[in-house]
Amino acid sequence: MVLTEKAWVAIGLAGQFFFTMRFVVQWIATEKKRKSVIPESFWYFSIFGSLILLVYSLYRKDPVFILGQAFGTTVYLRNLFFIHKEKKDAASDPAAD
């Protein structure tokens, strides 16, 4: 395997690492609360993993992988948008607490 291929495999593995970590943080949060929880860090790990895997899939020219990661990235960004909007709204309206 040439050095370029090894570098791309490392990039793909880095993306997979972030995807795996989101499940780890979700699992830990759920065990702590003793109910199903999706912490904000889940979405950040999802974004990092998805973007890295999107770059990897573009290099591999895999249309199925490209479409799947592009859609996932959009969903993760939208979830973070709502999380930050809710925080901003709560900060501007302290009576809402």
Steps between C-alpha positions, in 0.01 A plus 500: 500500500645835399528790744206689344271201545615457860423866567147461360440187705613698808252778409221243463589346835502844664146560375392161627656579839282813538193303399578234760564760772152647460353167602737480794397844632131421443536171686682662795238779524218246488658285771552805726136617464359148486292608196571558131688830453660667200763747627620796289843338460327218309420745221855643494652154469243431227603814307872429528458137401262579217718773349814288514317201351351729233853608398609137503203393286565781252856375463367145452236632256231289665160657416307298762741597778511865377120537503465330838762720668375819331147438628623407848710817522193710417293333773777538762550869416124559526488335844786720623323805357191422709709432813680835471179685411331359811795610716495848346123534548527383861779751568299790358184401692599416860131478601467187284688291761 
